[in-house]
Amino acid sequence: MTDTQWPRYEVFVQERPGRPHQHAGSVHAPDPEMALLNARDVFVRRPECAGLWVAPATAVHGGSAEELPQLLAAPRSQGGSPSNEYLVFAKLEERGTLTHVGEVRAAGREAALAAAQEAAGNRPPLALWVIPAERVERSLPEEAASMFDPSRHKPFRNQAFYHIQTALQRLRRDPSLIANRQSPEARR
Amino acid sequence: MTDDERLAHFEARIARGEKIEPGDWMPDEYRRQLIRMISQHAHSEIVGMLPEGGWITMAPSLRRKLVLVAKVQDEGGHGQYLYHAAETLGISRQEMIEALHSGKAKYSSIFNYPATSWADIGVIGWFVDGAAILNQTMLARSSYGPYARAMVRISAEESFHNKQGIEIVLALVQGTPAQQAMAQDAVDRWWWPTLMMFGPHDSESPNTPALVRWGIKTRTNDDLRQEFVNQTVPQAQAMGLTLPDHELHFDKSTGNWRFGEIDWAEFWRVVGGDGPCNRERLQARRAAHDDGLWVRQALAAYAART
Amino acid sequence: MRPDLRPLLADALLGLADDEMILAHRDSEWTGHAPILEEDIAFANIALDEMGHAGIWYRLVAELRGEEPDTYPDRLVFHRAPDEFRCIRMVELPKGDWAFTIVRQFLFDSAEIVRLQALGQSHHPPLAKAAAKIAIEERYHDRHLRAWVRRLGLGTEESHGKMQAALDQLWPYTGQLFEPPSSEGELVAAGSFPASEAMAAAWVEGAAATLADAGLRTQAGQPGINGGRLQHTEHLEPLLAELQSVARLEPQASW
């Protein structure tokens, strides 16, 4: 039996309720439930997070602005209901990341990508992804407390918890606080 | 478009400050250099969990224990973000891990030194993470989108690593003579290896020109090393600690702390695999990987059936 | 709360604190050695949460004993002798392989969920509040561990074998999870602490069902444990020697 690091799942984080989910990275996991749990442990060590989505990397269709013309010119796969829902993620700014911008309905992924491109209008995205809604595993509202609250109660992960400047200043003002203080010249 | 035209277009994009995203055309050399750099960086985070992870069980207070677990966990997370960035360039994590375990891939040599006392944990946070922050701040402006975004995320989390280290050292130097001696001893052992973290003089570094031209490296090794020394010497002075360099002195005309020459023989020896802990570190990673095979296979089997 | 009950409650809570602390110590031994990177990160989270829980219980013990909550916990953890610890024996056992760690964690955490629910009803407000807070984090652990127990129990023949072996080794220790503290009668009557027998029954039913769903057999009944929480396995002494080694270099110092 081969050894793998398990498949990749792309991770989308919603920082606050009402804000769109944004691509944060990916996790390796054997299945969607483990992917959601792994995403929480990897990406929600610190606030803020109100919602989490994961989707298998293989379910993502799309790419960068350079790749889109070729992807859109590709032949469409046959079959599929025209009303399948796809989530659309677009990168709109150089310093931004792929962000959830809405949904389209289409019969297949190529058609979905075309519909998403069209919906972007005169704001051509720098990168565009479509993912079948049914392939996206989402954190549920009733789980939010146990999934997301604990990260708020770990202040020691925040640099503001350590008052280093104050402590160093105090030592400069009162070097006698240092045990067995000798001048640097004497020690050499 | 010819390759020359593509290259010109690519370099113009970088000059304009645009981010190169997965799927964009890029020179093979750009892809190769990034895969090397990013995977090396990722391996460093993972291997870096070992010297500090070993001290979690001996951390001398509840607060110290909690904070050290959080720090080592972060390092795992940072490795994770970086492996992701490398994977967007077409290499799998499996391949990268195999390269690490076979000894083909490099990681930062600083982690080939042993952490022999509790004070080492403080000094590692102070020196090694202090150095890493300077490097990371530069890399957050990288032309490759996924790498830049990973570095932004890492930079936001790294500051606490440096501060918790200084906090440990502060407690030691204000404690008993034995505690202060422990801190001084750790400083004496970690100073030069930390300076070596910034790499060879840029004149000796073969990879630099391409990395600079393509917006991956925007500051020189020597530049970053000097900034690190300038920021750290005053901190050491405030804490009553000396640095093991007889040539260290302040140059008023430049505002820089001038320092002695690095032992480049040692640098290349450790980079080449002959450091104090090279074998031990890789052995530990291989063991974790091999011992975990049945686990990975079990979960893959379960997923295949559901 | 009645003054004569305070030391009894303190002892009971000290047991819970010591359980968390020692188990967290064992869990933290996996950092950097887990089967896959994501689990290094996930398991470190579990260890962190448990240390946090230990801290919460230790602070309650400090308050009940009239000690300084900021410094007493470290004195308890780093300067008590092994025979003064009140942890159950199950948490002292070496971490074993991944199956052993997962099974032990599942058995412990699933018991903790039952206990926390009952403690949330305590008439001692600080205790009820602490239990409610801890329960939020434990719900996540529970979800994580159930996922692992199921996947390893059903995954491959090899994983199933290791899980069953781990369970067979650990089950005899579970009798101690809900062994009543010696003062139980009075604490229960005062509404401060829940009755152990009811918790034990609820836990066994739930845990056995989860394990069975994962294809794992539990032994009928749980053997009695002699000696109570002040008796320990041979593993506790070396564990504490390591845990306390740096702190004891300078016992009066601050770190």
XYZ file of C-alpha atoms in Angstrom:
749
model
C 0.000 0.000 0.000
C 1.468 3.366 -0.982
C 2.238 6.135 1.455
C 0.890 9.610 0.828
C 0.567 12.830 2.744
C -3.202 12.608 2.005
C -4.977 14.820 -0.534
C -4.973 18.602 -0.303
C -7.988 20.640 0.672
C -8.102 24.379 0.011
C -9.101 26.370 3.108
C -11.284 29.494 3.214
C -11.531 31.560 6.393
C -14.335 33.965 7.300
C -12.879 36.479 9.716
C -16.115 37.983 10.972
C -19.824 37.212 10.498
C -21.054 38.825 7.311
C -17.571 39.130 5.785
C -16.712 36.957 2.769
C -14.631 33.804 3.119
C -11.037 34.214 1.907
C -8.499 31.658 0.739
C -5.920 31.114 3.492
C -3.929 28.112 2.285
C -4.522 24.388 2.302
C -4.371 21.349 4.579
C -3.683 17.716 3.892
C -6.460 15.403 5.098
C -7.875 11.993 4.257
C -11.523 13.170 4.094
C -13.716 16.270 4.417
C -14.406 15.993 8.171
C -10.704 15.662 8.997
C -9.976 18.510 6.555
C -12.333 20.804 8.455
C -10.805 19.840 11.816
C -7.256 20.182 10.497
C -8.102 23.563 8.971
C -9.370 24.742 12.330
C -6.196 23.630 14.104
C -3.854 25.067 11.469
C -5.636 28.333 10.622
C -7.625 29.272 13.723
C -4.894 29.456 16.322
C -5.606 33.138 16.710
C -8.725 35.276 16.386
C -10.543 36.172 14.242
C -12.549 33.428 12.669
C -16.305 33.049 12.455
C -16.577 30.433 9.708
C -14.462 27.894 7.880
C -14.843 26.156 4.502
C -12.713 23.432 2.955
C -12.848 21.913 -0.532
C -10.692 19.246 -2.204
C -8.031 20.869 -4.388
C -9.145 18.571 -7.202
C -12.639 20.104 -7.100
C -11.296 23.572 -7.847
C -11.509 24.787 -11.447
C -9.864 27.999 -12.570
C -6.561 29.829 -12.316
C -4.723 33.096 -12.763
C -5.689 35.811 -15.251
C -2.996 34.494 -17.604
C -4.490 31.001 -17.583
C -8.143 31.963 -17.930
C -8.309 32.486 -21.711
C -7.023 28.965 -22.290
C -9.337 27.482 -19.653
C -12.346 29.309 -21.079
C -11.554 28.152 -24.609
C -11.473 24.491 -23.540
C -14.289 22.199 -24.695
C -17.105 21.832 -22.207
C -17.756 18.472 -20.574
C -21.157 16.990 -21.420
C -24.043 16.238 -19.122
C -24.727 17.772 -15.730
C -27.749 19.769 -14.678
C -27.688 23.449 -15.742
C -28.682 24.380 -12.248
C -25.689 22.983 -10.373
C -24.464 25.570 -7.934
C -20.834 26.693 -7.982
C -19.161 28.979 -5.466
C -17.049 31.697 -7.083
C -13.793 33.048 -5.639
C -11.957 35.955 -7.226
C -8.708 37.773 -6.532
C -9.333 41.415 -7.388
C -6.317 43.243 -5.948
C -2.563 42.627 -6.178
C -2.255 42.524 -2.395
C -5.447 40.561 -1.958
C -6.294 36.876 -2.040
C -9.053 34.764 -3.591
C -12.274 35.918 -1.955
C -15.806 34.525 -2.100
C -17.742 36.839 -4.418
C -20.913 34.862 -5.045
C -22.444 31.866 -6.813
C -23.298 30.855 -10.354
C -25.446 28.061 -11.691
C -24.157 26.030 -14.603
C -24.165 22.566 -16.100
C -20.439 21.956 -15.662
C -17.273 23.548 -14.400
C -16.225 25.095 -17.704
C -19.618 26.756 -18.057
C -19.403 27.846 -14.421
C -16.033 29.478 -14.997
C -17.395 31.295 -18.065
C -20.412 32.495 -16.100
C -18.166 33.698 -13.274
C -15.933 35.549 -15.724
C -18.948 37.222 -17.265
C -20.368 38.181 -13.872
C -17.058 39.930 -13.098
C -17.917 42.435 -15.848
C -15.344 45.181 -16.415
C -13.396 44.193 -13.322
C -11.345 41.309 -14.723
C -10.120 39.227 -11.796
C -6.423 38.532 -11.263
C -7.401 34.954 -10.409
C -10.737 33.118 -10.581
C -11.932 29.817 -9.084
C -15.229 27.962 -9.248
C -15.986 25.065 -6.892
C -19.142 22.882 -6.872
C -21.099 23.878 -3.761
C -21.665 20.237 -2.801
C -17.902 19.676 -2.578
C -17.437 22.474 -0.044
C -17.488 21.303 3.575
C -18.610 24.073 5.900
C -18.397 24.665 9.643
C -21.874 24.838 11.130
C -23.168 27.797 13.207
C -24.002 25.525 16.141
C -20.356 24.430 16.296
C -18.987 27.965 16.196
C -18.405 28.253 19.950
C -16.226 25.144 20.274
C -14.534 25.706 16.914
C -13.699 29.401 17.187
C -14.018 30.723 20.750
C -11.023 28.905 22.246
C -8.559 30.891 20.111
C -9.745 34.034 21.882
C -8.662 32.657 25.247
C -4.996 32.156 24.438
C -3.531 35.662 24.856
C -0.026 34.209 25.213
C -0.009 33.661 21.439
C -0.221 37.428 20.976
C 2.959 39.518 21.046
C 1.181 42.212 23.085
C 1.126 39.796 26.025
C 4.908 40.286 26.514
C 6.021 43.666 27.821
C 9.597 43.496 26.650
C 10.333 47.168 25.931
C 9.157 48.163 29.394
C 11.248 45.443 31.023
C 14.414 46.369 29.102
C 13.921 50.053 29.918
C 13.559 49.212 33.594
C 16.860 47.339 33.524
C 18.622 50.225 31.794
C 17.386 52.596 34.486
C 18.299 50.224 37.329
C 21.152 47.829 36.446
C 21.346 46.644 40.051
C 18.369 44.375 39.192
C 20.783 42.178 37.287
C 22.322 39.379 39.315
C 26.093 39.707 39.809
C 26.386 42.629 37.410
C 29.934 43.136 36.180
C 31.076 45.644 33.599
C 31.539 44.191 30.102
C 35.250 45.139 30.145
C 35.854 43.263 33.394
C 34.236 40.101 32.005
C 36.406 39.935 28.886
C 5.314 35.045 -27.764
C 8.884 33.906 -27.783
C 10.520 32.928 -24.534
C 12.473 36.187 -24.594
C 9.247 38.154 -24.906
C 7.662 36.117 -22.146
C 10.657 36.772 -19.912
C 10.547 40.502 -20.620
C 6.819 40.566 -19.852
C 7.399 38.590 -16.649
C 10.178 40.910 -15.466
C 8.072 43.966 -16.303
C 5.260 42.590 -14.131
C 7.634 42.176 -11.227
C 9.049 45.661 -11.754
C 5.482 47.013 -11.571
C 5.052 45.287 -8.203
C 2.559 42.728 -9.504
C 2.271 39.376 -7.767
C 3.047 36.258 -9.754
C 0.292 33.711 -9.045
C 0.171 29.920 -9.524
C -0.386 29.164 -13.201
C 1.323 32.338 -14.449
C 4.189 31.909 -16.899
C 7.512 31.966 -15.064
C 11.091 31.158 -16.036
C 12.130 27.633 -15.037
C 14.898 29.149 -12.951
C 12.390 31.268 -10.975
C 10.289 28.197 -10.251
C 13.365 26.159 -9.331
C 14.800 28.815 -7.017
C 11.470 29.354 -5.290
C 10.872 25.657 -4.752
C 14.357 25.391 -3.267
C 13.994 28.433 -1.043
C 10.444 27.799 0.133
C 10.895 24.089 0.815
C 14.156 24.795 2.644
C 12.326 27.345 4.732
C 9.516 24.860 5.438
C 11.955 22.110 6.434
C 13.679 24.577 8.778
C 10.430 25.237 10.623
C 9.741 21.515 11.026
C 13.252 20.584 12.112
C 13.209 23.656 14.357
C 10.416 22.077 16.377
C 12.863 19.456 17.662
C 15.415 21.338 19.772
C 12.687 23.332 21.496
C 10.087 20.577 21.577
C 12.480 18.529 23.667
C 12.363 21.126 26.447
C 8.575 21.344 26.787
C 8.571 18.571 29.385
C 11.127 20.460 31.478
C 9.798 24.024 31.187
C 10.061 25.383 34.744
C 6.627 26.989 35.197
C 3.088 26.535 33.908
C 3.338 29.764 31.955
C 6.631 28.754 30.337
C 5.275 25.350 29.424
C 2.122 26.756 27.862
C 4.022 29.380 25.905
C 6.611 26.913 24.626
C 3.950 24.484 23.388
C 2.257 27.393 21.598
C 5.533 28.433 20.011
C 6.459 24.967 18.789
C 2.909 24.505 17.505
C 3.293 27.758 15.550
C 6.473 26.437 13.978
C 4.553 23.419 12.751
C 1.919 25.773 11.393
C 4.513 27.907 9.645
C 6.042 24.834 8.029
C 2.549 23.926 6.915
C 1.937 27.326 5.278
C 5.291 27.127 3.503
C 4.801 23.591 2.193
C 1.507 24.846 0.766
C 3.249 27.728 -1.004
C 5.804 25.334 -2.495
C 3.056 22.933 -3.570
C 1.468 25.678 -5.674
C 4.659 25.527 -7.784
C 4.064 21.912 -8.732
C 5.991 19.872 -6.173
C 4.179 17.579 -3.722
C 4.688 17.553 0.015
C 5.547 13.868 -0.238
C 8.428 14.707 -2.601
C 9.673 17.477 -0.345
C 9.610 15.278 2.734
C 11.470 12.525 0.904
C 14.114 15.034 -0.163
C 14.538 16.147 3.449
C 14.800 12.623 4.819
C 17.244 11.476 2.168
C 19.532 14.378 3.005
C 19.114 15.930 -0.443
C 17.219 18.971 0.772
C 18.764 21.525 3.064
C 17.350 23.357 6.054
C 18.675 26.176 8.149
C 21.866 25.034 9.825
C 21.022 26.791 13.051
C 18.877 23.835 14.028
C 21.837 21.506 13.858
C 23.046 22.918 17.146
C 21.827 21.299 20.390
C 19.722 23.076 23.008
C 21.621 21.994 26.096
C 20.025 24.096 28.836
C 16.761 25.860 29.629
C 18.498 29.174 28.888
C 19.010 27.981 25.296
C 15.239 28.142 24.836
C 15.249 31.818 25.791
C 18.263 32.642 23.649
C 16.857 30.764 20.651
C 13.714 32.918 20.790
C 15.777 36.060 21.261
C 18.479 35.429 18.639
C 17.135 32.920 16.140
C 13.595 34.259 15.948
C 14.925 37.822 16.067
C 16.984 36.997 12.987
C 14.095 35.164 11.316
C 11.818 38.178 11.705
C 14.202 40.371 9.685
C 14.332 37.762 6.949
C 10.586 37.265 6.956
C 9.785 40.952 6.763
C 11.813 41.087 3.576
C 10.199 37.945 2.128
C 6.678 39.263 2.797
C 7.319 41.545 -0.182
C 8.230 38.597 -2.397
C 7.002 38.697 -5.998
C 5.455 35.217 -5.716
C 1.917 35.624 -4.316
C 1.566 32.445 -2.263
C 5.025 32.914 -0.693
C 4.335 36.561 0.157
C 0.978 35.682 1.699
C 2.476 32.846 3.742
C 5.181 35.212 4.993
C 2.653 37.872 5.995
C 0.795 35.280 8.052
C 4.044 33.992 9.569
C 5.360 37.474 10.368
C 2.209 38.322 12.311
C 2.775 35.277 14.514
C 6.558 35.362 14.821
C 6.903 38.444 16.975
C 5.680 36.595 20.062
C 8.402 33.962 19.506
C 11.093 36.590 19.830
C 9.461 38.259 22.824
C 8.852 35.087 24.816
C 12.532 34.266 24.363
C 13.614 37.647 25.686
C 11.171 37.237 28.566
C 12.870 33.964 29.554
C 16.315 35.601 29.438
C 15.052 38.600 31.427
C 13.932 36.255 34.208
C 17.314 34.528 34.218
C 19.467 37.669 34.349
C 17.366 39.059 37.184
C 17.516 35.792 39.071
C 20.267 33.918 40.848
C 23.946 33.992 39.809
C 23.541 30.438 38.533
C 20.603 31.505 36.349
C 22.532 34.422 34.950
C 25.523 32.203 34.225
C 23.182 29.815 32.396
C 21.989 32.705 30.225
C 25.524 33.911 29.490
C 26.637 30.401 28.560
C 23.744 30.057 26.109
C 24.552 33.443 24.555
C 28.181 32.397 24.141
C 27.118 29.294 22.190
C 24.326 30.708 20.019
C 25.705 34.088 18.933
C 27.960 33.035 16.062
C 25.613 30.333 14.691
C 22.875 32.979 14.577
C 25.083 35.347 12.590
C 25.739 32.444 10.215
C 21.966 32.087 9.679
C 22.090 35.042 7.309
C 24.277 33.048 4.958
C 27.578 33.750 3.264
C 28.764 37.196 2.215
C 26.714 38.123 -0.836
C 29.839 38.011 -2.958
C 30.074 34.270 -2.141
C 26.382 33.534 -2.591
C 25.702 32.038 -6.053
C 21.928 32.325 -5.937
C 21.654 36.013 -5.099
C 21.618 37.841 -8.477
C 18.637 35.949 -9.882
C 16.737 36.222 -6.610
C 17.266 39.979 -6.537
C 16.278 40.515 -10.166
C 13.057 38.590 -9.679
C 11.894 40.293 -6.518
C 12.432 37.380 -4.168
C 15.389 38.758 -2.292
C 15.308 42.485 -1.770
C 18.046 42.876 0.814
C 21.546 41.441 1.022
C 22.698 38.843 3.547
C 25.244 41.248 5.004
C 22.656 44.020 5.259
C 20.253 41.837 7.246
C 23.085 40.518 9.414
C 24.161 44.055 10.283
C 20.601 45.031 11.186
C 20.343 42.012 13.458
C 23.569 42.910 15.263
C 22.482 46.545 15.640
C 19.158 45.531 17.181
C 20.546 42.831 19.476
C 23.686 44.341 21.018
C 21.771 47.024 22.965
C 19.375 44.370 24.235
C 22.313 42.262 25.484
C 23.872 45.306 27.142
C 20.633 46.143 28.935
C 20.507 42.604 30.293
C 24.135 42.628 31.486
C 25.166 39.979 28.974
C 28.332 40.072 26.886
C 28.645 38.769 23.331
C 31.555 36.431 22.479
C 33.258 38.799 20.059
C 36.364 40.728 21.108
C 36.112 42.896 18.014
C 32.594 44.094 18.675
C 32.536 47.891 18.846
C 30.264 50.769 17.922
C 31.233 52.755 14.814
C 29.880 56.297 15.284
C 30.428 57.276 11.684
C 28.050 54.593 10.345
C 25.877 54.010 13.402
C 26.645 50.304 13.084
C 28.012 47.810 15.568
C 31.139 46.461 13.830
C 31.810 42.796 14.497
C 34.440 40.123 13.882
C 34.723 37.682 10.988
C 32.585 34.543 10.989
C 34.314 31.160 11.068
C 33.387 30.197 7.529
C 35.005 26.789 7.834
C 32.529 25.888 10.528
C 29.682 27.389 8.510
C 30.391 25.201 5.489
C 31.005 22.146 7.627
C 27.615 22.425 9.308
C 25.846 23.294 6.033
C 27.498 20.226 4.529
C 25.933 17.935 7.119
C 28.694 17.686 9.695
C 27.143 19.745 12.473
C 26.591 18.502 16.050
C 23.011 17.359 15.499
C 22.524 16.899 11.760
C 22.214 13.147 11.972
C 20.057 13.237 15.097
C 17.591 15.726 13.609
C 17.046 13.760 10.412
C 16.821 10.512 12.338
C 14.046 11.937 14.493
C 12.100 13.169 11.467
C 12.544 9.867 9.628
C 11.408 7.944 12.695
C 8.279 10.056 13.103
C 7.492 9.563 9.431
C 8.145 5.817 9.409
C 6.308 5.198 12.692
C 3.353 7.113 11.314
C 3.031 5.117 8.081
C 0.355 2.743 9.419
C -1.655 5.741 10.617
C -1.606 7.540 7.285
C -2.487 4.324 5.492
C -5.358 3.544 7.878
C -7.024 6.892 7.319
C -6.505 6.683 3.577
C -8.118 3.222 3.584
C -11.098 4.466 5.606
C -11.602 7.386 3.226
C -11.401 5.147 0.187
C -14.287 3.043 1.480
C -16.596 5.921 2.496
C -19.617 27.304 50.890
C -19.361 25.528 54.269
C -15.816 25.989 55.598
C -15.416 22.318 56.488
C -16.193 21.297 52.935
C -13.573 23.576 51.342
C -10.577 21.252 51.926
C -12.575 18.275 50.667
C -13.547 20.056 47.469
C -9.975 21.319 47.076
C -8.645 17.761 47.207
C -11.201 16.583 44.655
C -10.341 19.420 42.280
C -6.624 18.854 42.811
C -7.191 15.365 41.441
C -8.758 16.786 38.294
C -5.957 19.340 37.957
C -3.257 16.699 38.309
C -5.003 14.482 35.749
C -4.931 17.293 33.182
C -1.372 18.300 33.954
C 0.114 14.823 33.684
C -1.898 13.928 30.597
C -0.895 17.233 28.974
C 2.715 16.379 29.742
C 2.359 13.011 28.005
C 0.557 14.609 25.042
C 3.269 17.239 24.639
C 5.852 14.466 24.155
C 4.404 13.978 20.647
C 5.298 17.491 19.467
C 7.486 17.096 16.413
C 6.908 13.311 16.276
C 3.271 12.906 15.217
C 2.293 10.774 12.167
C 1.643 13.821 9.978
C 2.246 17.554 10.263
C -1.407 18.491 10.677
C -1.654 16.186 13.673
C 1.480 17.676 15.280
C -0.407 20.944 15.217
C -3.745 19.460 16.287
C -2.347 17.441 19.155
C -0.296 20.366 20.428
C -3.610 22.200 20.600
C -5.073 19.465 22.780
C -2.037 19.605 25.078
C -2.317 23.411 25.288
C -6.002 23.250 26.128
C -5.376 20.697 28.861
C -2.601 22.727 30.439
C -5.029 25.607 30.439
C -7.639 23.451 32.138
C -5.096 22.272 34.718
C -4.331 25.933 35.409
C -8.016 26.691 35.939
C -8.457 23.827 38.405
C -5.212 24.661 40.239
C -6.380 28.252 40.699
C -9.662 27.031 42.179
C -7.672 24.846 44.584
C -5.607 27.912 45.556
C -8.741 29.923 46.269
C -10.297 27.128 48.338
C -7.091 26.762 50.362
C -6.601 30.493 50.844
C -3.377 30.475 48.797
C -2.112 33.001 46.218
C -3.681 31.933 42.868
C -0.794 33.384 40.808
C 1.997 31.427 42.501
C 0.391 28.430 44.215
C -0.201 26.414 41.026
C 3.525 26.397 40.171
C 4.340 25.324 43.726
C 1.874 22.458 43.382
C 3.189 21.323 40.013
C 6.917 21.778 40.481
C 7.537 21.219 44.169
C 5.315 18.347 45.337
C 6.650 14.808 45.739
C 5.107 12.003 43.644
C 3.059 10.609 46.535
C 1.372 13.978 46.959
C -0.026 13.971 43.442
C -3.674 12.986 43.040
C -3.777 11.954 39.375
C -5.295 8.674 38.240
C -2.866 6.041 37.070
C -4.074 5.957 33.471
C -2.579 9.364 32.672
C 0.864 8.408 33.987
C 1.400 5.594 31.501
C 3.998 6.285 28.801
C 2.578 7.630 25.569
C 2.990 4.358 23.680
C 2.184 4.289 19.987
C -0.351 6.524 18.267
C -3.182 4.058 18.888
C -2.457 4.011 22.611
C -2.377 7.801 22.770
C -5.646 8.163 20.852
C -7.474 5.540 22.908
C -6.262 6.970 26.197
C -7.209 10.486 25.119
C -10.642 9.337 24.011
C -11.331 7.454 27.241
C -10.197 10.417 29.328
C -11.881 13.183 27.346
C -15.186 11.371 26.943
C -15.239 10.907 30.725
C -14.387 14.546 31.195
C -17.337 15.647 29.076
C -19.701 13.690 31.317
C -18.082 15.110 34.430
C -18.081 18.691 33.146
C -21.763 18.536 32.386
C -22.441 17.453 35.956
C -19.998 19.990 37.425
C -21.815 22.710 35.519
C -24.647 22.153 38.013
C -22.446 22.675 41.060
C -23.771 25.008 43.762
C -20.284 26.433 44.088
C -20.429 29.180 41.443
C -16.704 29.368 40.579
C -16.756 25.637 39.920
C -19.852 25.743 37.727
C -18.359 28.625 35.756
C -15.001 26.884 35.260
C -16.745 23.718 34.093
C -18.818 25.595 31.529
C -15.747 27.300 30.120
C -13.708 24.104 29.888
C -16.625 22.224 28.326
C -16.520 24.464 25.239
C -12.983 23.374 24.426
C -13.673 19.732 25.347
C -16.509 19.547 22.806
C -13.945 20.154 20.105
C -11.560 17.530 21.511
C -14.442 15.084 21.608
C -15.200 15.675 17.935
C -11.548 15.300 16.995
C -11.045 12.115 18.993
C -14.225 10.427 17.836
C -13.115 11.014 14.260
C -9.745 9.405 15.000
C -11.114 6.468 16.998
C -13.502 5.596 14.202
C -10.953 5.913 11.432
C -8.246 3.942 13.186
C -10.681 1.334 14.478
C -12.101 0.682 11.022
C -9.177 1.712 8.771
C -6.937 -1.282 8.150
C -6.407 -4.623 9.838
C -3.162 -3.242 11.207
C -4.736 -0.114 12.696
C -7.631 -2.125 14.098
C -5.215 -4.545 15.766
C -3.247 -1.739 17.364
C -6.412 0.002 18.569
C -7.821 -3.166 20.106
C -4.506 -3.913 21.822
C -4.419 -0.372 23.221
C -7.995 -0.605 24.449
C -7.365 -3.985 26.091
C -4.403 -2.460 27.901
C -6.180 0.717 28.977
C -9.675 -0.475 29.910
C -8.617 -1.946 33.265
C -7.510 1.556 34.311
C -10.862 3.189 33.576
C -12.397 2.163 36.878
C -10.490 5.019 38.422
C -12.099 7.668 36.202
C -15.198 7.860 38.382
C -13.932 6.427 41.628
C -15.687 8.508 44.284
C -13.496 10.808 46.361
C -13.499 9.721 49.995
C -15.557 12.746 50.934
C -18.115 12.278 48.208
C -21.153 11.871 50.416
C -20.869 15.304 52.002
C -19.861 17.102 48.803
C -22.772 15.572 46.912
C -25.222 16.391 49.692
C -24.071 20.016 49.596
C -24.518 20.117 45.821
C -20.865 20.999 45.299
C -19.730 17.894 43.467
C -21.657 15.340 41.402
C -22.277 11.705 42.402
C -19.741 9.411 40.797
C -21.875 6.343 40.216
C -24.343 8.074 37.917
C -21.542 9.705 35.928
C -19.760 6.378 35.582
C -22.838 4.658 34.202
C -23.484 7.438 31.676
C -19.893 7.413 30.577
C -19.531 3.641 30.121
C -22.639 3.471 27.965
C -21.548 6.292 25.688
C -17.912 5.273 25.402
C -18.670 1.613 24.736
C -21.092 2.611 21.972
C -18.531 4.846 20.257
C -15.901 2.150 20.502
C -18.272 -0.499 19.187
C -19.092 1.720 16.195
C -15.370 1.748 15.531
C -15.303 -2.057 15.612
C -13.640 -2.219 19.019
C -14.624 -4.558 21.854
C -14.752 -3.351 25.415
C -14.455 -5.773 28.309
C -17.571 -6.219 30.406
C -17.311 -4.285 33.639
C -14.335 -2.427 35.008
C -11.976 -3.926 37.569
C -11.780 -2.120 40.876
C -8.717 -0.017 41.536
C -7.128 -0.287 44.958
C -5.366 2.499 46.745
C -7.134 5.578 45.463
C -5.579 8.619 43.869
C -2.540 8.819 46.116
C -1.135 5.562 44.819
C 0.724 5.624 41.556
C 2.410 3.544 38.877
C 6.186 3.353 38.654
C 5.994 5.860 35.777
C 5.061 8.908 37.822
C 8.356 9.322 39.621
C 10.573 9.557 36.507
C 7.920 11.714 34.819
C 8.001 14.202 37.679
C 11.782 14.044 37.905
C 11.858 15.318 34.335
C 8.973 17.765 34.728
C 10.469 19.334 37.845
C 14.157 19.114 36.903
C 14.789 22.702 35.809
C 12.509 24.309 38.401
C 14.267 22.395 41.171
C 17.715 23.687 40.083
C 16.791 26.925 41.822
C 13.750 26.162 43.993
C 13.247 29.710 45.279
C 13.912 31.367 41.959
C 11.563 32.788 39.395
C 11.773 31.514 35.810
